[in-house]
Structure formats: structure tokens, C-alpha cells
mmCIF file of C-alpha atoms and ligand atoms in Angstrom:
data_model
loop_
_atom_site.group_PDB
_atom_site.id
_atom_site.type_symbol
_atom_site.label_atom_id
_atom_site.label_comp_id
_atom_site.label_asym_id
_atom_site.label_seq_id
_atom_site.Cartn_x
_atom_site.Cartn_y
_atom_site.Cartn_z
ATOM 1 C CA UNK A 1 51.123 107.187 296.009
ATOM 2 C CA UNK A 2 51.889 107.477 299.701
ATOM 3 C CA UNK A 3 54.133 110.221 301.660
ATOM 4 C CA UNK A 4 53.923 108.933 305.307
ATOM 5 C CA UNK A 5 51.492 107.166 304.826
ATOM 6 C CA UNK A 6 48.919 110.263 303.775
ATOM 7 C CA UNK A 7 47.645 108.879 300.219
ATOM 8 C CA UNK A 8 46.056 110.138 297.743
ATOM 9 C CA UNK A 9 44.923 108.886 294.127
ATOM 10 C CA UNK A 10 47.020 110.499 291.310
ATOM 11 C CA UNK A 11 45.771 110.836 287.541
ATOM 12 C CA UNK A 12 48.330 112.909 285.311
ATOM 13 C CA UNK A 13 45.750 114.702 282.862
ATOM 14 C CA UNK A 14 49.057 114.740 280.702
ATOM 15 C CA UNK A 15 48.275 111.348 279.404
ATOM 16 C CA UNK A 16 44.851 110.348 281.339
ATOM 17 C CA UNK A 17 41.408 111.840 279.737
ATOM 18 C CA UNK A 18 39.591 112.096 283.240
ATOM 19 C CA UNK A 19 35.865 110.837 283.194
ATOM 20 C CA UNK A 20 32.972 113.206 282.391
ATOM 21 C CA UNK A 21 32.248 113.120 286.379
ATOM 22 C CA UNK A 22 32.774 115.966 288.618
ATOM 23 C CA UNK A 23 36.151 115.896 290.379
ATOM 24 C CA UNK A 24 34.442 116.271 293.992
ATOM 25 C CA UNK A 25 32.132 113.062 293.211
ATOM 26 C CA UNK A 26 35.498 111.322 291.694
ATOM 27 C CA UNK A 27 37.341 112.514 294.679
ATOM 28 C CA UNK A 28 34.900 110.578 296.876
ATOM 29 C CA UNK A 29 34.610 107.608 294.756
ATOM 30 C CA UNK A 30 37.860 107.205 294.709
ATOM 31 C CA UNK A 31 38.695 107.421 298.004
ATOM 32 C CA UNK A 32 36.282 105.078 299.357
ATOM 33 C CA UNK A 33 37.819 101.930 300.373
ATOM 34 C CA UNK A 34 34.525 100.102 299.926
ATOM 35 C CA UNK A 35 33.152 101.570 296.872
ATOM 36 C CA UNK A 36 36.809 103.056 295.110
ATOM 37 C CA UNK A 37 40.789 102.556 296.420
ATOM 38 C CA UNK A 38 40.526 104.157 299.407
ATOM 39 C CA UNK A 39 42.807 107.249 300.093
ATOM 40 C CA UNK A 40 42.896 110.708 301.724
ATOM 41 C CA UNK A 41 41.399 112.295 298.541
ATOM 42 C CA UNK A 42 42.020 112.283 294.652
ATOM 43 C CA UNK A 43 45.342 114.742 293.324
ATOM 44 C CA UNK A 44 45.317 115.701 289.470
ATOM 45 C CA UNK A 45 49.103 115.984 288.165
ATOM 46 C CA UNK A 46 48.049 118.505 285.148
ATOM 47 C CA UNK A 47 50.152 120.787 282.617
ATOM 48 C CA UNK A 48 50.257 124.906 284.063
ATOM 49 C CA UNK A 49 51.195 127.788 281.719
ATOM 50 C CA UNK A 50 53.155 129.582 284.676
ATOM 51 C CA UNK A 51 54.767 126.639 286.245
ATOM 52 C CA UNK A 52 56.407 123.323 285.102
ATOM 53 C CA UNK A 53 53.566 121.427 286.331
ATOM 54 C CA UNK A 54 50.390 121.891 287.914
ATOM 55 C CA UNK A 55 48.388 119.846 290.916
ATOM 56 C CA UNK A 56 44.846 120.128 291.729
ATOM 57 C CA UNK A 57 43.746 118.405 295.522
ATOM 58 C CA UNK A 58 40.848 117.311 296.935
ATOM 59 C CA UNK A 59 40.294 115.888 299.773
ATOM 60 C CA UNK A 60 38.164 112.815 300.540
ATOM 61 C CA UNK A 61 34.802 114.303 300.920
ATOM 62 C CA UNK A 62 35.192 116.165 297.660
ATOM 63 C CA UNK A 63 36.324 119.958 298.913
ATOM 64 C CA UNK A 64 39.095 120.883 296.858
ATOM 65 C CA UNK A 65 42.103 122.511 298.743
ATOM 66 C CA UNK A 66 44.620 125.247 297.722
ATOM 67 C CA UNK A 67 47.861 123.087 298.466
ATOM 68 C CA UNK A 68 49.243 119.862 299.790
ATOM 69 C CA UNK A 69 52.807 119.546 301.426
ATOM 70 C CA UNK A 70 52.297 115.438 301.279
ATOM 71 C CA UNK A 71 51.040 115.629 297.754
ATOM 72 C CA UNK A 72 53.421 117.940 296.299
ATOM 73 C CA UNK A 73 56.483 116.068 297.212
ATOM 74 C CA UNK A 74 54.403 112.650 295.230
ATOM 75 C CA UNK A 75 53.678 114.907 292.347
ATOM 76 C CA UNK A 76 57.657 116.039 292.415
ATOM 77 C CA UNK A 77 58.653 112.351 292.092
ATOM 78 C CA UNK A 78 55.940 111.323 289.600
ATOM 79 C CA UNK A 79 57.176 114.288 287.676
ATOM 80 C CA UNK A 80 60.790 113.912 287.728
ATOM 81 C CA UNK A 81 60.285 109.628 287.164
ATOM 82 C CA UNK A 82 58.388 110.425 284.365
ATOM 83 C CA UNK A 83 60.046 112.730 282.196
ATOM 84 C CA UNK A 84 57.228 115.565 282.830
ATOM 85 C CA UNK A 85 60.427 117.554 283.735
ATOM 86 C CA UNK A 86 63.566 117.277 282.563
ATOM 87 C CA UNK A 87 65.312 118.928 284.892
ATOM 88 C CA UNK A 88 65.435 117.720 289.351
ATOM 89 C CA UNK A 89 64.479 121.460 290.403
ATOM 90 C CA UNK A 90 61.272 122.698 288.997
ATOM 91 C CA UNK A 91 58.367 124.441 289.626
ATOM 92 C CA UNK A 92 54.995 123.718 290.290
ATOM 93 C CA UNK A 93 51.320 125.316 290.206
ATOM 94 C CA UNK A 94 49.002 125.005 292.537
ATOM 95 C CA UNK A 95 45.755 126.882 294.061
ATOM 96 C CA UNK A 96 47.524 128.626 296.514
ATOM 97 C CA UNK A 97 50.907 129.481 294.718
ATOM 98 C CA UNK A 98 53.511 128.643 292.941
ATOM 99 C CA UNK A 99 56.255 126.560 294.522
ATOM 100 C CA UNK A 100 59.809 125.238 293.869
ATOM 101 C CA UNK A 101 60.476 121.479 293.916
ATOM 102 C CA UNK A 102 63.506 119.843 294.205
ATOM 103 C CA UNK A 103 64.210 116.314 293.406
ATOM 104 C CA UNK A 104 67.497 114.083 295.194
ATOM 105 C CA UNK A 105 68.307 111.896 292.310
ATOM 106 C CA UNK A 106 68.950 108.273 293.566
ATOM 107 C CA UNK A 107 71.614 106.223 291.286
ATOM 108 C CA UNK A 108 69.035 104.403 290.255
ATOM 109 C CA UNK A 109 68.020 107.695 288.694
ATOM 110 C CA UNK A 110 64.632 107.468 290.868
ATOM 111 C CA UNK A 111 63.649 110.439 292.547
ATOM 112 C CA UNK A 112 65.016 110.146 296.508
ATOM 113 C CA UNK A 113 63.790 112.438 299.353
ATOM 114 C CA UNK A 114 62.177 115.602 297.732
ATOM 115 C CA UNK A 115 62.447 119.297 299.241
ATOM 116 C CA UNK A 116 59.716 121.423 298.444
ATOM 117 C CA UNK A 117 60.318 125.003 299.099
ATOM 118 C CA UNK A 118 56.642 125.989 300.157
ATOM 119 C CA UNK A 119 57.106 130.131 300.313
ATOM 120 C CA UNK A 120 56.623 133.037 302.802
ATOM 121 C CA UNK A 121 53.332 131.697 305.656
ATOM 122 C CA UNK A 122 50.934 134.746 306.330
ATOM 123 C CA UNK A 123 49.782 134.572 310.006
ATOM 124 C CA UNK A 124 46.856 135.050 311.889
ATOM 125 C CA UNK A 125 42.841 135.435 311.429
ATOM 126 C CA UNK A 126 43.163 138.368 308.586
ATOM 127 C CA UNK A 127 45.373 135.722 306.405
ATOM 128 C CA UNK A 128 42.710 133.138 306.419
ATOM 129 C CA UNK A 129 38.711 133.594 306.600
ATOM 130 C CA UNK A 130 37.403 134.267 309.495
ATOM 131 C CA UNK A 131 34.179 135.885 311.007
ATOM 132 C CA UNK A 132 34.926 135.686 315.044
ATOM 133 C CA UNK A 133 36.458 138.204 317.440
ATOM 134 C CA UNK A 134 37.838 136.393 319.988
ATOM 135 C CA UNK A 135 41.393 136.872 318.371
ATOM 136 C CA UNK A 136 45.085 137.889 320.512
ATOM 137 C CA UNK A 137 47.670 138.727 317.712
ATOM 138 C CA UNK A 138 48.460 135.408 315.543
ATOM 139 C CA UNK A 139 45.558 133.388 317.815
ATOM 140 C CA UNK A 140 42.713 132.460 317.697
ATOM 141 C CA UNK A 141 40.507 131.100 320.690
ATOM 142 C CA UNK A 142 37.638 128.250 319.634
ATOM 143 C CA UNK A 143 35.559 126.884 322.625
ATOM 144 C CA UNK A 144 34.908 123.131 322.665
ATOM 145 C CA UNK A 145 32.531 121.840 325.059
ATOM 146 C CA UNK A 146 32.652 124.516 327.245
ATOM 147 C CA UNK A 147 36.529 125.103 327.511
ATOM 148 C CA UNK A 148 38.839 127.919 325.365
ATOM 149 C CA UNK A 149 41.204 126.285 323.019
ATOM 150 C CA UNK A 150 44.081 128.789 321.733
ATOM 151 C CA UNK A 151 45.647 128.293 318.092
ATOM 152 C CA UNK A 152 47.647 130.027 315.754
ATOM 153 C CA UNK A 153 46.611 130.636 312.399
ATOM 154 C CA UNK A 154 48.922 130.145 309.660
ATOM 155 C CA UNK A 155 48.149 130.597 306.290
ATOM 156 C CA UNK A 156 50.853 128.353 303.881
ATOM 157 C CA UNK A 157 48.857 128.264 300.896
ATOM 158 C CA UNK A 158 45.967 126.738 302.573
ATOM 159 C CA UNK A 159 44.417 127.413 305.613
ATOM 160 C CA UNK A 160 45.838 125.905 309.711
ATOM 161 C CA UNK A 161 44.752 126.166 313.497
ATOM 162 C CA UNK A 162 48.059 125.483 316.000
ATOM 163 C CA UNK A 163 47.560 124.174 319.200
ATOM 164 C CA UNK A 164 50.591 123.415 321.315
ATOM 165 C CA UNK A 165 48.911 120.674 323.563
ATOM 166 C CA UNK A 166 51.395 118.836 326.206
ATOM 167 C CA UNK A 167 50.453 115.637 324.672
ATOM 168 C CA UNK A 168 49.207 114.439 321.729
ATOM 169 C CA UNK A 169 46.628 112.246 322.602
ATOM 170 C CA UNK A 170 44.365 110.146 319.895
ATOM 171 C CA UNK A 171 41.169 110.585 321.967
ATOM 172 C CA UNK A 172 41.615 114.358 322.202
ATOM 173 C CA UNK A 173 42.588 115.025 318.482
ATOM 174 C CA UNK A 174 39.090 112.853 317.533
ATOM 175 C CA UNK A 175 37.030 114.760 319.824
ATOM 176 C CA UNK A 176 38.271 118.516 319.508
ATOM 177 C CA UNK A 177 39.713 117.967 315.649
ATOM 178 C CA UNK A 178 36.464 118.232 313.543
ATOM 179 C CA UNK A 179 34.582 120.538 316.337
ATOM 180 C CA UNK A 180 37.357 123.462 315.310
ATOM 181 C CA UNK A 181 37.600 121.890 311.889
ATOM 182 C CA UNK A 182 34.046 123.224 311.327
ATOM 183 C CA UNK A 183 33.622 125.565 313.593
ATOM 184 C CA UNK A 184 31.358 128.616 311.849
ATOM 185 C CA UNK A 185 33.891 131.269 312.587
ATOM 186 C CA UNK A 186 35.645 129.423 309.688
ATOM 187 C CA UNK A 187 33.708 129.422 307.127
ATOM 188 C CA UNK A 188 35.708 128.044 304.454
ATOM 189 C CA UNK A 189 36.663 125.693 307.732
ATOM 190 C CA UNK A 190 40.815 124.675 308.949
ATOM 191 C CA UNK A 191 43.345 121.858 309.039
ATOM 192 C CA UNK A 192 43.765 121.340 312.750
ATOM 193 C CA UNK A 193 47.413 120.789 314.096
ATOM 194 C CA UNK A 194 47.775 119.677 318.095
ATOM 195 C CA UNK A 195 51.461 120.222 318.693
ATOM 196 C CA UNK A 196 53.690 118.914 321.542
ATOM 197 C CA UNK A 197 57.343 120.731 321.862
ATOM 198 C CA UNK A 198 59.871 117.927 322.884
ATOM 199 C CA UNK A 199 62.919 120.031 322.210
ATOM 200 C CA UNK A 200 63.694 123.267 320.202
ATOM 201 C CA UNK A 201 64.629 120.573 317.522
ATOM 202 C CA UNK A 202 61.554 118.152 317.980
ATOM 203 C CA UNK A 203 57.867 118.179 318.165
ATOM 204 C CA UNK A 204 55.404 115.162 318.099
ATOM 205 C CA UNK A 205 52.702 116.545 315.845
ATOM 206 C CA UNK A 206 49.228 115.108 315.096
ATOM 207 C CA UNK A 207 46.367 116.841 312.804
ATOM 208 C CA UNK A 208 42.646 116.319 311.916
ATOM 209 C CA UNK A 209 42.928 117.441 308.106
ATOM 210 C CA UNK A 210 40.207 119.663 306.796
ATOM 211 C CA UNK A 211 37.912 117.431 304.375
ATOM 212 C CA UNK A 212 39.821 114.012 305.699
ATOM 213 C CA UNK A 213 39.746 114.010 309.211
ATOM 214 C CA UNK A 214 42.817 112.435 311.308
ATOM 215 C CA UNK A 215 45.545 111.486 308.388
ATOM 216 C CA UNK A 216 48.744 109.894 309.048
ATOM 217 C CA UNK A 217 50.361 113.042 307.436
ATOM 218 C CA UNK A 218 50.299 116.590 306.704
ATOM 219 C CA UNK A 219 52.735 118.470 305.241
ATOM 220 C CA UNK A 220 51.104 121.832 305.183
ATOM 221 C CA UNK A 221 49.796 121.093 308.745
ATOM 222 C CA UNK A 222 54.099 120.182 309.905
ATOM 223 C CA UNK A 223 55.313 123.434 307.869
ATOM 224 C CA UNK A 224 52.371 125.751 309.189
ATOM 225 C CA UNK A 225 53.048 124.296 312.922
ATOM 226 C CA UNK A 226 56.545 124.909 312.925
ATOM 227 C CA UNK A 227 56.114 128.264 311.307
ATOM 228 C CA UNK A 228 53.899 129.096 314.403
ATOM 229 C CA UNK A 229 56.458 128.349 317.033
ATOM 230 C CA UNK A 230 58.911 129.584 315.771
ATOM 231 C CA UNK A 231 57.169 132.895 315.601
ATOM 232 C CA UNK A 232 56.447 132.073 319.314
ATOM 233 C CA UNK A 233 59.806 131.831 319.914
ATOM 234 C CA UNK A 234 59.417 127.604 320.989
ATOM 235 C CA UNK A 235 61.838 125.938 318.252
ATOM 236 C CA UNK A 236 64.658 126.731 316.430
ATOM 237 C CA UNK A 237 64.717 126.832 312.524
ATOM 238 C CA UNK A 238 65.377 123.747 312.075
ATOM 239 C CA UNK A 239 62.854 121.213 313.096
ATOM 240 C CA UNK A 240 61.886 117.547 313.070
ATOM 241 C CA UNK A 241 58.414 116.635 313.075
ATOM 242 C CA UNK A 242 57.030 113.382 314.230
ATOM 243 C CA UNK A 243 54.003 112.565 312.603
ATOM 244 C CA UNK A 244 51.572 109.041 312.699
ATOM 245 C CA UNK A 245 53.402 108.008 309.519
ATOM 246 C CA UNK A 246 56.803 109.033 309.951
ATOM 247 C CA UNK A 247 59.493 112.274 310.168
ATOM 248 C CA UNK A 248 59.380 115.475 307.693
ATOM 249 C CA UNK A 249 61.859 117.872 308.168
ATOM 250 C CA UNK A 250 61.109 121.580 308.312
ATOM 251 C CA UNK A 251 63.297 124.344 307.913
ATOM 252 C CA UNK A 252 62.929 128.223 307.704
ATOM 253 C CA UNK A 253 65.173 130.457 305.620
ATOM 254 C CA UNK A 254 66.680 133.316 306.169
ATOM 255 C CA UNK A 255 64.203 135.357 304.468
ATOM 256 C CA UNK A 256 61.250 133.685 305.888
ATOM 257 C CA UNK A 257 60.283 130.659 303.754
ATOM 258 C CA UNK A 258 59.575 127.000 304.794
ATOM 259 C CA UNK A 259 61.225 124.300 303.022
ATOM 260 C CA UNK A 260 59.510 120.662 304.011
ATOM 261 C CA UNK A 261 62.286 117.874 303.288
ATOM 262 C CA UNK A 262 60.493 114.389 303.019
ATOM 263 C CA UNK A 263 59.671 110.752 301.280
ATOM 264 C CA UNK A 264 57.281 110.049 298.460
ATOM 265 C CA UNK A 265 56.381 106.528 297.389
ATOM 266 C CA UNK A 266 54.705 105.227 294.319
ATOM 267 C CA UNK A 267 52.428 102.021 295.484
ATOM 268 C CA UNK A 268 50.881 100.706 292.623
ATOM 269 C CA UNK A 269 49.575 102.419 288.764
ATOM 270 C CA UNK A 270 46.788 101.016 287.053
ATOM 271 C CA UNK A 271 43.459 101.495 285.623
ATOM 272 C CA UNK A 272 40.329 103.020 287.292
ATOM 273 C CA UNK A 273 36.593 102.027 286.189
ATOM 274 C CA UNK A 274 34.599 104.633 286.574
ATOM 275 C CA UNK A 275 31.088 102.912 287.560
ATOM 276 C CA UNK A 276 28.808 102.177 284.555
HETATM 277 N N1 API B 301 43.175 118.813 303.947
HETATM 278 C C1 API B 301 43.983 119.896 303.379
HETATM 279 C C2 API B 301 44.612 119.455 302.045
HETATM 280 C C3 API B 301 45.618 118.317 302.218
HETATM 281 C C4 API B 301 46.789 118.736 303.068
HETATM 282 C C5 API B 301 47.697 117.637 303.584
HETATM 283 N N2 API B 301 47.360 116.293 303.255
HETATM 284 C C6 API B 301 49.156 117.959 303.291
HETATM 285 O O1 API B 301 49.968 117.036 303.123
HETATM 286 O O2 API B 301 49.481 119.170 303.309
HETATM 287 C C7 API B 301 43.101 121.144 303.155
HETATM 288 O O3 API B 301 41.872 120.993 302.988
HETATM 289 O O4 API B 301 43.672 122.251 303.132
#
């Protein structure tokens, strides 16, 4: 399954025994397109005894993450489509929290666009881990090759670095992207965002994911980024977000919480042979 185009191998444990491998080795199996599928990582859809469902992620060099905005919206619709739910609002488990799911039920009585409700962000370096000093409230400055890059750090589950950048440039998000990504002062290292405000209603938005590099997609990274500005007082609370692979939009309630409206899209289900 696909959300914009960031992809990810699904196995539902509910009716899938997994190999006897270890899910980081499967996770990079699988999502090699030479030697596996090819995807941004592996995503187990699993039974939870405190939600409806559960989803484990990793990404494609085996590090398993606490959440994924992309993946939870695929794991919604796999859920709904296949009777793991019975209901189109439901709840589901994951490393870093429990969140609500909400299914738009086509006529077709396929699962539409899917709002996931992802919870309250915690900002700033004491919400993530981090060993530097070089902090100013929410930010966090990383030098690259000589020159101070500022961020936010928002923590939505898992872990993001904001930097409002006045264009999004490829070259820039290659070269900078995996330099914070792994910088040591992150330890348990970040998703990068680069953000570019258009509008208090727009912003062009690209990311170099933690464990996957540039994707066309993150759904954390869009909810985290808008969460930043609008703490900074740059958007309004309700904001499109134009990613690689397509739109999300992100909203914040009343009392704080980010709710990331977006596609999901089944591409193909089938079997995979683990190698003798
Ligand atoms: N690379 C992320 C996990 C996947 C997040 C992204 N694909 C999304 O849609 O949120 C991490 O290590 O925290």
C-alpha cells in the first residue's frame, strides 16, 4: 500500500504467521527493490489489547519507529476493508500512542479519504533526545558544513527537525537531510522537514525521513511541520501541505491536537518468499 506515494509493505499478523526472521532484517529485505518489493520500510497490522488494532513500523534500513502518519491512514483502510473493525471510527496502537482513526465510507463501501486524529505534539529538545546545547526555546541549531541551520523540534509520537527554508530545493534536502538526520546531538537521530510558507493556508513541504531518506511522503513530518508554525505564529489552523506525492491536509483543534486528513491506496496483496 501507498499514501502519496510513501509505501510500505503490510503483513496483518491477524491472519499472516510472519517468518522466524528478525523484523529489522525483513524490513530490509523487503524493501529492497533488487533483492525484495521495494518500499519505504515493512508495517505489521497486528491485534492490541488497548486499542482496536495495533501497527508496528520500520523503516527501510531496519530501525523501527514509534508512529507513521502515511502508514496509519493504510492500516485504517486495510482495517476497515477487511472487517478487522466493524465500526469506520476506531482506534489504533502504536509505539508512540494511541490514536483515533476515522474512515469516509465510499458507496462502494471502500474506505475513502481517512482522518487520523494524531494527539497533543510536545515541542522542543526536552520532548525528544537530545545531548546538544545550542537550543532557543522550541529550536534547535545543527551546523552543516560550516553554516547554522535553525529547526523546531516537534515531538508527534516520533521524533522531527523544522526548517522553514524559502525554497524547497532537491539538491539542498539531499545534502543537509541525512547530515541533521544523524547528527550525534540526536542520538536516537530525526525526520527532517524543510518547509516553505506560501500562504497562512499553504506550505510546499519536503522531508529526508529518518531510516528512509527523501520519501515522497510523511505524514508525521506534514503534522509536526505545521504544528511548528503555527506555534510560530506563520499559518493558520488549517493547512494544506504539498508534498512530492501529493496534498494532506492538517488541521489543529481547539484543544491542541493535529488531525492529518489524507488518501490510502491498496496496490497489490500477495505472497512473500522469504529466501531459502
Ligand atoms: N521515518 C519515520 C517513520 C515513518 C514516518 C513517515 N513515513 C510518516 O508517514 O509519518 C521515523 O523513523 O520516525
Amino acid at each position: 500500500m501507498h499514501a502519496l506515494g510513501n509505501n510500505y509493505i503490510y503483513v496483518s499478523t491477524f491472519d499472516t504467521k510472519l517468518p522466524n526472521v528478525g523484523l529489522a532484517d525483513l524490513s530490509r529485505v523487503v524493501s529492497d527493490v533488487r533483492h525484495g518489493i521495494g518500499a519505504d520500510g515493512l508495517i505489521l497490522i497486528q491485534p492490541s489489547t488497548v486499542a482496536d488494532v495495533g501497527m508496528r513500523i520500520f523503516n527501510a534500513d531496519g530501525s523501527e519507529a514509534e508512529s507513521c502518519g502515511n502508514g496509519l491512514r493504510c492500516v485504517a483502510k486495510y482495517a476497515y476493508e477487511n472487517r478487522l473493525v466493524v465500526e469506520s471510527q476506531f482506534s489504533i496502537e502504536t509505539k508512540g500512542g494511541i490514536v483515533q482513526a476515522n474512515v469516509q465510507v465510499l458507496p462502494n463501501g471502500l474506505a475513502g479519504m481517512i482522518t487520523i486524529d494524531m494527539g497533543v505534539p510536545k515541542f522542543g529538545p526536552e520532548s525528544i533526545v537530545y545531548t546538544g546545547h545550542d537550543t532557543d526555546g522550541d529550536d534547535v541549531v545543527i551546523e552543516v558544513d560550516g553554516i547554522r541551520y535553525v529547526g523546531s523540534v516537534v515531538n508527534i509520537g516520533n521524533p522531527h527537525w523544522v526548517t522553514v527554508v524559502d525554497d524547497v530545493d532537491d539538491e539542498f534536502v539531499r545534502r543537509v537531510g541525512p547530515k541533521v538526520e544523524s547528527d550525534e546531538v540526536f542520538p536516537e537521530r530525526i525526520n527532517v522537514e524543510f518547509v516553505s510558507v506560501l500562504n497562512p493556508k499553504e506550505i510546499d513541504f519536503r522531508v529526508y525521513e529518518r531510516g528512509s531518506g527523501v520519501t515522497f511522503a510523511c505524514g508525521t513530518g506534514a503534522c509536526a511541520s505545521v504544528a511548528a508554525l503555527i506555534r510560530k505564529g506563520f499559518v493558520g489552523d488549517r493547512v494544506t501541505v504539498h508534498l512530492l506525492g501529493g496534498d494532506l491536509e492538517i488541521e489543529q483543534s481547539k484543544d491542541g491536537r493535529i488531525l492529518m486528513t489524507g488518501e490510502a491506496v491498496t496496490v497489490a496483496d500477495g505472497n512473500f518468499h522469504w529466501p531459502a
